[in-house]
């Protein structure tokens, strides 16, 4: 993955069904890091993001579930200041490691 075209995306979900929620969580763990119970951060190329979204859509019940994608910007332009936590923080991995 070229750092020039890779983007950081925040993925948050609200899924009432335990089975679908677990399946989605397992898929997202392949792509990124869990920040909260229902929030992941993913560093990926545009093609990989499309593949991830396609896999996610296969799991969802579009009438009941919701997934939010928030583009945080190009990896090459990001700094440590993108995340702050109150309480217990999480480690976000990428080409560089940021611990908050």
Tab-separated table of N, CA and C in Angstrom:
chain	number	residue	atom	x	y	z
A	1	UNK	N	0.850	-1.177	0.000
A	1	UNK	CA	0.000	0.000	0.000
A	1	UNK	C	0.891	1.234	0.000
A	2	UNK	N	0.711	2.069	-0.966
A	2	UNK	CA	1.444	3.323	-1.026
A	2	UNK	C	0.855	4.304	-0.020
A	3	UNK	N	1.722	4.902	0.735
A	3	UNK	CA	1.267	5.881	1.727
A	3	UNK	C	0.655	7.099	1.035
A	4	UNK	N	0.991	7.328	-0.231
A	4	UNK	CA	0.469	8.486	-0.951
A	4	UNK	C	-1.020	8.376	-1.248
A	5	UNK	N	-1.505	7.173	-1.567
A	5	UNK	CA	-2.923	7.042	-1.904
A	5	UNK	C	-3.749	6.431	-0.770
A	6	UNK	N	-3.095	5.910	0.253
A	6	UNK	CA	-3.823	5.298	1.369
A	6	UNK	C	-4.535	6.366	2.191
A	7	UNK	N	-5.701	5.992	2.698
A	7	UNK	CA	-6.510	6.902	3.492
A	7	UNK	C	-6.827	6.260	4.829
A	8	UNK	N	-7.014	7.086	5.830
A	8	UNK	CA	-7.462	6.607	7.142
A	8	UNK	C	-8.967	6.845	7.223
A	9	UNK	N	-9.698	5.788	7.560
A	9	UNK	CA	-11.152	5.848	7.642
A	9	UNK	C	-11.606	5.357	9.004
A	10	UNK	N	-12.484	6.113	9.617
A	10	UNK	CA	-13.113	5.705	10.866
A	10	UNK	C	-14.405	4.986	10.507
A	11	UNK	N	-14.602	3.795	11.050
A	11	UNK	CA	-15.797	3.001	10.763
A	11	UNK	C	-16.524	2.754	12.082
A	12	UNK	N	-17.772	3.193	12.156
A	12	UNK	CA	-18.593	2.987	13.353
A	12	UNK	C	-19.879	2.296	12.934
A	13	UNK	N	-20.378	1.418	13.788
A	13	UNK	CA	-21.582	0.682	13.410
A	13	UNK	C	-22.554	0.559	14.568
A	14	UNK	N	-23.818	0.402	14.193
A	14	UNK	CA	-24.910	0.174	15.132
A	14	UNK	C	-25.709	-0.995	14.570
A	15	UNK	N	-25.518	-2.171	15.146
A	15	UNK	CA	-26.143	-3.395	14.650
A	15	UNK	C	-26.804	-4.107	15.824
A	16	UNK	N	-28.130	-4.210	15.824
A	16	UNK	CA	-28.826	-4.799	16.973
A	16	UNK	C	-28.675	-6.318	17.107
A	17	UNK	N	-28.407	-7.013	16.024
A	17	UNK	CA	-28.318	-8.474	16.055
A	17	UNK	C	-26.907	-8.926	16.444
A	18	UNK	N	-26.798	-9.738	17.502
A	18	UNK	CA	-25.489	-10.181	18.003
A	18	UNK	C	-24.675	-10.919	16.944
A	19	UNK	N	-25.308	-11.800	16.209
A	19	UNK	CA	-24.591	-12.608	15.212
A	19	UNK	C	-24.015	-11.736	14.086
A	20	UNK	N	-24.833	-10.843	13.541
A	20	UNK	CA	-24.347	-9.954	12.472
A	20	UNK	C	-23.270	-9.011	13.003
A	21	UNK	N	-23.462	-8.522	14.230
A	21	UNK	CA	-22.481	-7.618	14.829
A	21	UNK	C	-21.127	-8.318	15.000
A	22	UNK	N	-21.155	-9.567	15.449
A	22	UNK	CA	-19.915	-10.332	15.611
A	22	UNK	C	-19.252	-10.587	14.266
A	23	UNK	N	-20.044	-10.937	13.256
A	23	UNK	CA	-19.489	-11.175	11.918
A	23	UNK	C	-18.840	-9.909	11.364
A	24	UNK	N	-19.505	-8.770	11.551
A	24	UNK	CA	-18.950	-7.508	11.059
A	24	UNK	C	-17.661	-7.160	11.807
A	25	UNK	N	-17.676	-7.317	13.108
A	25	UNK	CA	-16.493	-7.029	13.911
A	25	UNK	C	-15.301	-7.877	13.463
A	26	UNK	N	-15.542	-9.143	13.186
A	26	UNK	CA	-14.482	-10.041	12.721
A	26	UNK	C	-13.926	-9.577	11.378
A	27	UNK	N	-14.801	-9.165	10.468
A	27	UNK	CA	-14.350	-8.668	9.159
A	27	UNK	C	-13.529	-7.385	9.312
A	28	UNK	N	-14.022	-6.459	10.134
A	28	UNK	CA	-13.313	-5.193	10.307
A	28	UNK	C	-11.949	-5.387	10.966
A	29	UNK	N	-11.832	-6.366	11.841
A	29	UNK	CA	-10.552	-6.630	12.510
A	29	UNK	C	-9.473	-7.044	11.505
A	30	UNK	N	-9.877	-7.594	10.346
A	30	UNK	CA	-8.916	-7.943	9.294
A	30	UNK	C	-8.352	-6.692	8.619
A	31	UNK	N	-9.095	-5.600	8.679
A	31	UNK	CA	-8.720	-4.388	7.954
A	31	UNK	C	-8.110	-3.295	8.831
A	32	UNK	N	-8.440	-3.295	10.126
A	32	UNK	CA	-7.979	-2.184	10.954
A	32	UNK	C	-7.957	-2.505	12.430
A	33	UNK	N	-7.929	-1.454	13.220
A	33	UNK	CA	-7.815	-1.559	14.674
A	33	UNK	C	-9.104	-1.108	15.346
A	34	UNK	N	-9.504	-1.846	16.371
A	34	UNK	CA	-10.685	-1.469	17.143
A	34	UNK	C	-10.298	-0.332	18.091
A	35	UNK	N	-11.078	0.760	18.044
A	35	UNK	CA	-10.878	1.874	18.965
A	35	UNK	C	-11.868	1.825	20.120
A	36	UNK	N	-13.081	1.427	19.821
A	36	UNK	CA	-14.156	1.284	20.794
A	36	UNK	C	-14.895	0.001	20.435
A	37	UNK	N	-15.896	-0.394	21.229
A	37	UNK	CA	-16.614	-1.629	20.922
A	37	UNK	C	-17.180	-1.625	19.505
A	38	UNK	N	-17.693	-0.509	19.049
A	38	UNK	CA	-18.315	-0.447	17.721
A	38	UNK	C	-17.610	0.528	16.787
A	39	UNK	N	-16.334	0.765	17.022
A	39	UNK	CA	-15.587	1.733	16.213
A	39	UNK	C	-14.219	1.159	15.849
A	40	UNK	N	-13.904	1.214	14.558
A	40	UNK	CA	-12.599	0.775	14.055
A	40	UNK	C	-11.961	1.913	13.274
A	41	UNK	N	-10.632	1.896	13.191
A	41	UNK	CA	-9.915	2.795	12.297
A	41	UNK	C	-9.189	1.908	11.288
A	42	UNK	N	-9.320	2.276	10.008
A	42	UNK	CA	-8.777	1.468	8.920
A	42	UNK	C	-7.871	2.344	8.059
A	43	UNK	N	-6.650	1.873	7.817
A	43	UNK	CA	-5.728	2.517	6.886
A	43	UNK	C	-5.684	1.649	5.638
A	44	UNK	N	-6.139	2.184	4.506
A	44	UNK	CA	-6.236	1.342	3.312
A	44	UNK	C	-6.260	2.182	2.044
A	45	UNK	N	-5.879	1.528	0.955
A	45	UNK	CA	-5.974	2.144	-0.368
A	45	UNK	C	-7.449	2.241	-0.754
A	46	UNK	N	-7.772	3.092	-1.728
A	46	UNK	CA	-9.160	3.176	-2.177
A	46	UNK	C	-9.721	1.822	-2.629
A	47	UNK	N	-8.921	1.014	-3.310
A	47	UNK	CA	-9.394	-0.303	-3.767
A	47	UNK	C	-9.696	-1.220	-2.583
A	48	UNK	N	-8.839	-1.188	-1.589
A	48	UNK	CA	-9.058	-2.030	-0.407
A	48	UNK	C	-10.295	-1.564	0.369
A	49	UNK	N	-10.530	-0.255	0.419
A	49	UNK	CA	-11.730	0.261	1.083
A	49	UNK	C	-12.993	-0.204	0.367
A	50	UNK	N	-12.964	-0.208	-0.960
A	50	UNK	CA	-14.117	-0.706	-1.724
A	50	UNK	C	-14.369	-2.180	-1.444
A	51	UNK	N	-13.308	-2.959	-1.382
A	51	UNK	CA	-13.430	-4.387	-1.078
A	51	UNK	C	-14.006	-4.587	0.330
A	52	UNK	N	-13.524	-3.799	1.287
A	52	UNK	CA	-14.013	-3.884	2.658
A	52	UNK	C	-15.503	-3.539	2.724
A	53	UNK	N	-15.900	-2.462	2.050
A	53	UNK	CA	-17.310	-2.060	2.055
A	53	UNK	C	-18.189	-3.132	1.432
A	54	UNK	N	-17.704	-3.774	0.388
A	54	UNK	CA	-18.456	-4.857	-0.245
A	54	UNK	C	-18.643	-6.021	0.721
A	55	UNK	N	-17.585	-6.390	1.442
A	55	UNK	CA	-17.683	-7.469	2.430
A	55	UNK	C	-18.639	-7.100	3.558
A	56	UNK	N	-18.589	-5.851	3.984
A	56	UNK	CA	-19.471	-5.391	5.054
A	56	UNK	C	-20.927	-5.469	4.613
A	57	UNK	N	-21.197	-5.044	3.393
A	57	UNK	CA	-22.575	-5.036	2.893
A	57	UNK	C	-23.182	-6.434	2.864
A	58	UNK	N	-22.350	-7.453	2.646
A	58	UNK	CA	-22.838	-8.833	2.635
A	58	UNK	C	-23.361	-9.268	4.003
A	59	UNK	N	-22.849	-8.672	5.062
A	59	UNK	CA	-23.210	-9.041	6.431
A	59	UNK	C	-24.469	-8.314	6.904
A	60	UNK	N	-24.694	-7.115	6.404
A	60	UNK	CA	-25.722	-6.231	6.945
A	60	UNK	C	-27.143	-6.599	6.552
A	61	UNK	N	-28.054	-6.240	7.427
A	61	UNK	CA	-29.475	-6.152	7.100
A	61	UNK	C	-29.713	-4.656	6.899
A	62	UNK	N	-29.816	-4.219	5.663
A	62	UNK	CA	-29.875	-2.794	5.355
A	62	UNK	C	-31.120	-2.107	5.907
A	63	UNK	N	-32.114	-2.878	6.313
A	63	UNK	CA	-33.317	-2.310	6.917
A	63	UNK	C	-33.136	-2.035	8.414
A	64	UNK	N	-32.157	-2.702	9.047
A	64	UNK	CA	-32.006	-2.603	10.504
A	64	UNK	C	-30.651	-2.081	10.957
A	65	UNK	N	-29.621	-2.264	10.156
A	65	UNK	CA	-28.256	-1.965	10.571
A	65	UNK	C	-27.761	-0.647	9.981
A	66	UNK	N	-26.753	-0.089	10.632
A	66	UNK	CA	-26.166	1.161	10.165
A	66	UNK	C	-24.651	1.109	10.343
A	67	UNK	N	-23.926	1.523	9.297
A	67	UNK	CA	-22.467	1.622	9.363
A	67	UNK	C	-22.075	3.001	8.840
A	68	UNK	N	-21.257	3.696	9.610
A	68	UNK	CA	-20.786	5.030	9.257
A	68	UNK	C	-19.322	4.950	8.840
A	69	UNK	N	-18.979	5.577	7.717
A	69	UNK	CA	-17.595	5.677	7.251
A	69	UNK	C	-17.208	7.153	7.270
A	70	UNK	N	-16.156	7.474	7.985
A	70	UNK	CA	-15.694	8.856	8.080
A	70	UNK	C	-14.254	8.925	7.569
A	71	UNK	N	-14.051	9.579	6.442
A	71	UNK	CA	-12.725	9.718	5.837
A	71	UNK	C	-11.929	10.744	6.643
A	72	UNK	N	-10.849	10.292	7.280
A	72	UNK	CA	-10.022	11.177	8.099
A	72	UNK	C	-8.858	11.785	7.327
A	73	UNK	N	-8.687	11.375	6.077
A	73	UNK	CA	-7.650	11.984	5.251
A	73	UNK	C	-6.577	11.012	4.799
A	74	UNK	N	-5.674	11.544	3.988
A	74	UNK	CA	-4.565	10.741	3.457
A	74	UNK	C	-3.569	10.438	4.564
A	75	UNK	N	-3.081	9.202	4.595
A	75	UNK	CA	-2.105	8.793	5.612
A	75	UNK	C	-0.871	9.679	5.595
A	76	UNK	N	-0.440	10.069	4.410
A	76	UNK	CA	0.779	10.868	4.280
A	76	UNK	C	0.650	12.225	4.970
A	77	UNK	N	-0.582	12.669	5.219
A	77	UNK	CA	-0.804	14.000	5.795
A	77	UNK	C	-1.243	13.962	7.253
A	78	UNK	N	-1.349	12.774	7.837
A	78	UNK	CA	-1.881	12.661	9.192
A	78	UNK	C	-0.817	12.884	10.248
A	79	UNK	N	-1.269	13.312	11.397
A	79	UNK	CA	-0.377	13.478	12.545
A	79	UNK	C	-0.980	12.750	13.740
A	80	UNK	N	-0.225	12.658	14.810
A	80	UNK	CA	-0.701	11.998	16.020
A	80	UNK	C	-1.921	12.689	16.609
A	81	UNK	N	-2.133	13.946	16.303
A	81	UNK	CA	-3.197	14.732	16.928
A	81	UNK	C	-4.599	14.350	16.452
A	82	UNK	N	-4.738	13.364	15.585
A	82	UNK	CA	-6.047	12.996	15.059
A	82	UNK	C	-6.975	12.370	16.096
A	83	UNK	N	-6.414	11.711	17.109
A	83	UNK	CA	-7.230	11.034	18.111
A	83	UNK	C	-6.879	11.528	19.502
A	84	UNK	N	-7.897	11.646	20.324
A	84	UNK	CA	-7.665	11.867	21.747
A	84	UNK	C	-8.719	11.061	22.492
A	85	UNK	N	-8.366	10.585	23.653
A	85	UNK	CA	-9.258	9.732	24.437
A	85	UNK	C	-9.428	10.309	25.830
A	86	UNK	N	-10.585	10.062	26.405
A	86	UNK	CA	-10.801	10.231	27.832
A	86	UNK	C	-10.937	8.825	28.372
A	87	UNK	N	-10.259	8.510	29.433
A	87	UNK	CA	-10.289	7.139	29.934
A	87	UNK	C	-9.233	6.318	29.225
A	88	UNK	N	-9.483	5.037	29.128
A	88	UNK	CA	-8.505	4.118	28.550
A	88	UNK	C	-8.410	4.302	27.041
A	89	UNK	N	-7.219	4.605	26.556
A	89	UNK	CA	-6.996	4.783	25.127
A	89	UNK	C	-6.684	3.469	24.446
A	90	UNK	N	-6.568	3.511	23.141
A	90	UNK	CA	-6.249	2.340	22.336
A	90	UNK	C	-5.062	2.664	21.443
A	91	UNK	N	-4.327	1.628	21.053
A	91	UNK	CA	-3.212	1.797	20.128
A	91	UNK	C	-3.743	1.728	18.701
A	92	UNK	N	-3.299	2.650	17.879
A	92	UNK	CA	-3.670	2.675	16.468
A	92	UNK	C	-2.418	2.341	15.680
A	93	UNK	N	-2.461	1.264	14.889
A	93	UNK	CA	-1.281	0.861	14.136
A	93	UNK	C	-1.379	1.336	12.697
A	94	UNK	N	-0.234	1.587	12.120
A	94	UNK	CA	-0.110	1.935	10.698
A	94	UNK	C	1.367	1.783	10.377
A	95	UNK	N	1.854	2.509	9.393
A	95	UNK	CA	3.287	2.478	9.122
A	95	UNK	C	4.056	2.987	10.335
A	96	UNK	N	3.421	3.893	11.056
A	96	UNK	CA	3.975	4.411	12.296
A	96	UNK	C	3.017	3.996	13.404
A	97	UNK	N	3.493	3.898	14.623
A	97	UNK	CA	2.627	3.524	15.738
A	97	UNK	C	2.356	4.757	16.577
A	98	UNK	N	1.087	5.014	16.825
A	98	UNK	CA	0.682	6.109	17.688
A	98	UNK	C	0.014	5.502	18.908
A	99	UNK	N	0.445	5.876	20.100
A	99	UNK	CA	-0.203	5.419	21.325
A	99	UNK	C	-0.757	6.642	22.019
A	100	UNK	N	-2.034	6.598	22.339
A	100	UNK	CA	-2.696	7.745	22.954
A	100	UNK	C	-3.068	7.414	24.373
